[in-house]
Amino acid sequence: MADAPPLTYGRYLRVPDLLRLQHRLTEAHDELQFIVVHQVFELWFKLLLFELEAIRAAIFAGDVGGALHLLRRAHEIVKVLTTGWPVIETMRPVDFLEFRSELKPASGFQSVQFREIEYISNLKDPKYLEAFREDAEGAQRLRARLEEPTLWDAFVALLRSRGKPAGSDEEILQTVIQLQRRTEDHDLYELVEALVTYDQLFAAWRARHVLMTERMIGARPGTGQLAVAKVVGEEAPAPGEIEYFSGVHYLRTTTDKRFFPLLWESRTFVER
Ligand code: HEM
């Protein structure tokens, strides 16, 4: 169009729109930091999901080089996410208490994109849908993800298309052990390593979140404890049960989660 204004940085990136999205519930100084850190995490989650979808497509298409290229980007995104924790740790527990009670019952536990990342990456636990009863759109997105193939499904299909035994978990395990001897199919070996690196970086993100949480709220219940209770099938906590029901207690139960357990298990059996 002849009279359309020229493109500017702000118009292209919708910066004014972006900067209008931070609404504090209180006057507490640290609340803006809290909102910005969460929103930045969600933006990175968005990009990570986009890249994971492309990685899955590349693996299904047998394009191992393309998958490796984008997996390197996924690694860097998860590393950046992990560097977000020290920013939030500059908030003192007393500063957080100034606005924390206003957040209840909301919690990162209700992050739709985080669960989507888990589902597409191969941790499909439908129990988590319980946490989205108040969020029809989020629940819909998660139900769709539950129907989709995962990165692991793509990897197993690739092994089969390359003539590798992959009919059962035991066969996949043996195939992955064999790949680690690096005698053939070097590209598949590189893919195994890149998937393990993604899994390892994600586990480190989880572990760092737990440490930050312990430092911030000790053994207090999380703001999302009611949603957690629905998902893990516990009764709402009685007074005095704070230690058991602490947010950190729940988070610690997640730190052993792995997207690709067979890739980790193979390390136990690999021989020279
Ligand atoms: C002061 C900062 C934070 C504290 C004290 C905190 C604490 C917690 C706690 C206690 C839980 C367990 C659920 C609950 O009881 O509510 C949780 C879950 C979660 N939080 Fe945070 N969090 C903080 C910041 C963040 C940030 C910045 C993100 C980034 C999006 C985040 C993402 C998540 C996610 C994804 C879960 C679910 C984890 C899972 O189920 O595996 N949290 N958080």
Coordinates of N, CA and C in Angstrom, one line a residue, residues 9-117:
Y9 N 11.6 -0.7 13.7 CA 11.9 -1.8 14.7 C 10.7 -2.1 15.6
G10 N 10.1 -1.0 16.1 CA 9.0 -1.2 17.1 C 7.8 -1.8 16.4
R11 N 7.5 -1.4 15.1 CA 6.3 -1.9 14.5 C 6.5 -3.4 14.1
Y12 N 7.7 -3.7 13.6 CA 8.0 -5.1 13.2 C 7.9 -6.1 14.4
L13 N 8.5 -5.6 15.5 CA 8.5 -6.5 16.7 C 7.3 -6.3 17.7
R14 N 6.4 -5.4 17.3 CA 5.3 -5.1 18.2 C 5.7 -4.7 19.6
V15 N 6.8 -3.9 19.7 CA 7.3 -3.6 21.0 C 6.3 -2.9 21.9
P16 N 5.6 -1.9 21.4 CA 4.6 -1.2 22.3 C 3.6 -2.3 22.9
D17 N 3.1 -3.2 22.0 CA 2.2 -4.2 22.5 C 2.9 -5.1 23.6
L18 N 4.1 -5.5 23.3 CA 4.8 -6.3 24.3 C 5.0 -5.6 25.6
L19 N 5.3 -4.3 25.6 CA 5.6 -3.6 26.8 C 4.3 -3.2 27.6
R20 N 3.2 -3.5 27.0 CA 1.9 -3.2 27.7 C 1.4 -4.4 28.4
L21 N 2.2 -5.5 28.4 CA 1.6 -6.8 28.9 C 2.1 -7.1 30.4
Q22 N 2.7 -6.1 31.0 CA 3.2 -6.4 32.4 C 2.3 -5.7 33.4
H23 N 1.4 -6.4 34.0 CA 0.4 -5.8 34.9 C 0.7 -6.3 36.3
R24 N 1.2 -5.4 37.2 CA 1.4 -5.7 38.6 C 0.1 -5.8 39.4
L25 N 0.0 -6.7 40.3 CA -1.1 -6.7 41.2 C -0.9 -5.9 42.4
T26 N 0.4 -5.6 42.7 CA 0.7 -4.8 43.9 C 1.7 -3.7 43.6
E27 N 2.1 -2.9 44.6 CA 3.1 -1.9 44.4 C 4.5 -2.4 44.7
A28 N 4.6 -3.7 45.1 CA 5.9 -4.2 45.5 C 6.9 -4.1 44.4
H29 N 8.1 -3.5 44.7 CA 9.1 -3.2 43.7 C 9.4 -4.5 42.9
D30 N 9.6 -5.6 43.6 CA 10.1 -6.8 42.9 C 9.1 -7.5 42.0
E31 N 7.9 -7.1 42.0 CA 6.9 -7.8 41.2 C 7.1 -7.6 39.7
L32 N 7.6 -6.5 39.3 CA 7.8 -6.3 37.8 C 8.9 -7.3 37.4
Q33 N 9.9 -7.4 38.1 CA 11.0 -8.4 37.8 C 10.4 -9.8 37.7
F34 N 9.5 -10.2 38.7 CA 8.9 -11.5 38.7 C 8.1 -11.8 37.4
I35 N 7.3 -10.8 37.0 CA 6.5 -10.9 35.8 C 7.4 -11.0 34.6
V36 N 8.3 -10.1 34.5 CA 9.2 -10.1 33.3 C 9.9 -11.4 33.1
V37 N 10.5 -11.9 34.2 CA 11.2 -13.2 34.1 C 10.3 -14.3 33.7
H38 N 9.1 -14.4 34.2 CA 8.2 -15.4 33.8 C 7.8 -15.3 32.3
Q39 N 7.5 -14.0 31.9 CA 7.1 -13.8 30.5 C 8.3 -14.2 29.6
V40 N 9.5 -13.8 29.9 CA 10.6 -14.2 29.1 C 10.8 -15.7 29.0
F41 N 10.6 -16.4 30.1 CA 10.6 -17.9 30.1 C 9.6 -18.4 29.1
E42 N 8.4 -17.8 29.2 CA 7.3 -18.3 28.3 C 7.6 -18.1 26.8
L43 N 8.3 -16.9 26.5 CA 8.7 -16.7 25.1 C 9.7 -17.7 24.7
W44 N 10.7 -18.0 25.5 CA 11.7 -19.1 25.2 C 11.0 -20.4 25.0
F45 N 10.0 -20.7 25.9 CA 9.3 -22.0 25.8 C 8.6 -22.0 24.4
K46 N 8.1 -20.9 23.9 CA 7.4 -20.8 22.6 C 8.4 -21.2 21.5
L47 N 9.6 -20.6 21.6 CA 10.6 -20.9 20.5 C 11.0 -22.4 20.6
L48 N 11.2 -22.8 21.9 CA 11.7 -24.2 22.1 C 10.7 -25.2 21.5
L49 N 9.4 -25.0 21.7 CA 8.3 -25.8 21.2 C 8.4 -25.9 19.7
F50 N 8.5 -24.7 19.1 CA 8.6 -24.5 17.6 C 9.7 -25.3 17.1
E51 N 10.9 -25.2 17.7 CA 12.1 -26.0 17.3 C 11.9 -27.5 17.5
L52 N 11.3 -27.9 18.6 CA 11.1 -29.3 18.9 C 10.2 -29.9 17.8
E53 N 9.2 -29.1 17.4 CA 8.3 -29.7 16.3 C 9.1 -29.9 15.0
A54 N 10.0 -28.9 14.7 CA 10.8 -29.1 13.5 C 11.8 -30.2 13.6
I55 N 12.4 -30.4 14.8 CA 13.3 -31.5 15.1 C 12.6 -32.8 14.9
R56 N 11.4 -32.9 15.4 CA 10.7 -34.2 15.3 C 10.4 -34.4 13.8
A57 N 10.0 -33.4 13.0 CA 9.7 -33.6 11.6 C 11.0 -34.0 10.8
A58 N 12.1 -33.4 11.2 CA 13.4 -33.7 10.5 C 13.8 -35.2 10.8
I59 N 13.6 -35.6 12.0 CA 14.0 -37.0 12.4 C 13.1 -38.0 11.6
F60 N 11.7 -37.7 11.6 CA 10.8 -38.5 10.9 C 11.2 -38.6 9.4
A61 N 11.7 -37.5 8.8 CA 12.1 -37.4 7.4 C 13.4 -38.0 7.2
G62 N 14.1 -38.5 8.2 CA 15.5 -39.1 8.0 C 16.5 -38.0 7.8
D63 N 16.2 -36.7 8.1 CA 17.2 -35.6 7.9 C 17.9 -35.4 9.2
V64 N 18.9 -36.3 9.5 CA 19.6 -36.3 10.8 C 20.4 -35.0 10.9
G65 N 21.0 -34.5 9.8 CA 21.8 -33.3 9.8 C 20.9 -32.1 10.2
G66 N 19.7 -32.0 9.7 CA 18.8 -30.9 10.0 C 18.4 -31.0 11.5
A67 N 18.1 -32.2 11.9 CA 17.7 -32.4 13.3 C 18.9 -32.0 14.3
L68 N 20.1 -32.3 13.9 CA 21.2 -32.0 14.8 C 21.4 -30.5 14.8
H69 N 21.3 -29.8 13.7 CA 21.4 -28.4 13.6 C 20.4 -27.7 14.6
L70 N 19.2 -28.1 14.5 CA 18.2 -27.5 15.4 C 18.3 -27.9 16.8
L71 N 18.8 -29.2 17.1 CA 19.0 -29.6 18.4 C 20.0 -28.7 19.1
R72 N 21.0 -28.3 18.4 CA 22.0 -27.4 19.0 C 21.3 -26.1 19.4
R73 N 20.4 -25.6 18.6 CA 19.6 -24.4 19.1 C 18.8 -24.7 20.3
A74 N 18.2 -25.9 20.3 CA 17.4 -26.2 21.5 C 18.3 -26.3 22.8
H75 N 19.5 -26.8 22.6 CA 20.4 -26.9 23.8 C 20.7 -25.4 24.3
E76 N 20.9 -24.5 23.3 CA 21.3 -23.2 23.8 C 20.1 -22.5 24.4
I77 N 18.9 -22.8 23.9 CA 17.7 -22.2 24.5 C 17.5 -22.6 26.0
V78 N 17.7 -23.9 26.2 CA 17.5 -24.5 27.6 C 18.6 -23.9 28.5
K79 N 19.8 -23.7 27.9 CA 20.9 -23.1 28.7 C 20.5 -21.7 29.1
V80 N 20.0 -20.9 28.2 CA 19.5 -19.5 28.5 C 18.5 -19.6 29.6
L81 N 17.5 -20.5 29.4 CA 16.5 -20.6 30.4 C 17.1 -20.8 31.8
T82 N 18.1 -21.6 31.9 CA 18.7 -22.0 33.2 C 19.4 -20.7 33.8
T83 N 19.9 -19.8 32.9 CA 20.6 -18.6 33.4 C 19.5 -17.6 33.9
G84 N 18.2 -17.9 33.7 CA 17.2 -17.0 34.3 C 17.0 -17.1 35.8
W85 N 17.4 -18.2 36.3 CA 17.2 -18.4 37.8 C 17.9 -17.4 38.7
P86 N 19.2 -17.1 38.4 CA 19.9 -16.2 39.2 C 19.3 -14.8 39.2
V87 N 18.6 -14.4 38.1 CA 17.9 -13.1 38.1 C 16.9 -13.1 39.2
I88 N 16.0 -14.1 39.2 CA 14.9 -14.1 40.2 C 15.5 -14.3 41.6
E89 N 16.7 -14.9 41.7 CA 17.3 -15.1 43.1 C 17.8 -13.8 43.7
T90 N 17.9 -12.7 42.9 CA 18.3 -11.4 43.4 C 17.1 -10.9 44.3
M91 N 16.0 -11.5 44.2 CA 14.8 -11.1 45.1 C 15.0 -11.8 46.4
R92 N 14.9 -11.0 47.5 CA 15.0 -11.6 48.8 C 13.7 -12.3 49.2
P93 N 13.7 -13.3 50.0 CA 12.5 -14.0 50.5 C 11.5 -12.9 51.0
V94 N 12.0 -11.9 51.8 CA 11.1 -10.9 52.4 C 10.4 -10.1 51.3
D95 N 11.2 -9.8 50.2 CA 10.6 -9.1 49.1 C 9.5 -9.9 48.4
F96 N 9.7 -11.2 48.2 CA 8.7 -12.0 47.6 C 7.4 -12.0 48.4
L97 N 7.6 -12.1 49.7 CA 6.4 -12.2 50.6 C 5.5 -10.9 50.5
E98 N 6.1 -9.8 50.0 CA 5.3 -8.6 49.8 C 4.1 -8.8 48.8
F99 N 4.3 -9.7 47.8 CA 3.2 -9.9 46.8 C 2.8 -11.3 46.6
R100 N 3.5 -12.3 47.3 CA 3.3 -13.7 47.0 C 1.9 -14.1 47.2
S101 N 1.3 -13.7 48.3 CA -0.1 -14.2 48.7 C -1.1 -13.8 47.6
E102 N -0.8 -12.7 46.8 CA -1.7 -12.2 45.8 C -1.8 -13.2 44.6
L103 N -0.7 -14.0 44.5 CA -0.6 -14.9 43.3 C -1.5 -16.2 43.4
K104 N -1.8 -16.6 44.7 CA -2.5 -17.8 44.9 C -3.9 -17.8 44.2
P105 N -4.4 -18.9 43.6 CA -3.7 -20.2 43.5 C -2.9 -20.4 42.2
A106 N -2.4 -19.3 41.6 CA -1.7 -19.5 40.3 C -0.3 -20.0 40.6
S107 N 0.3 -20.7 39.6 CA 1.6 -21.3 39.8 C 2.2 -21.6 38.4
G108 N 3.5 -21.7 38.4 CA 4.2 -22.2 37.2 C 3.7 -23.6 36.8
F109 N 3.2 -24.3 37.8 CA 2.6 -25.6 37.6 C 1.5 -25.6 36.5
Q110 N 0.9 -24.4 36.3 CA -0.1 -24.3 35.3 C 0.4 -23.8 34.0
S111 N 1.7 -23.9 33.7 CA 2.3 -23.4 32.5 C 1.9 -24.4 31.4
V112 N 1.1 -24.0 30.4 CA 0.7 -24.9 29.4 C 1.9 -25.3 28.5
Q113 N 2.7 -24.3 28.2 CA 3.8 -24.6 27.3 C 4.8 -25.5 27.9
F114 N 5.0 -25.4 29.2 CA 5.9 -26.3 29.9 C 5.5 -27.7 29.7
R115 N 4.2 -28.0 30.0 CA 3.6 -29.3 29.8 C 3.7 -29.8 28.4
E116 N 3.5 -28.8 27.4 CA 3.6 -29.2 26.0 C 5.0 -29.7 25.7
I117 N 6.0 -29.0 26.2 CA 7.4 -29.4 26.0 C 7.6 -30.8 26.6

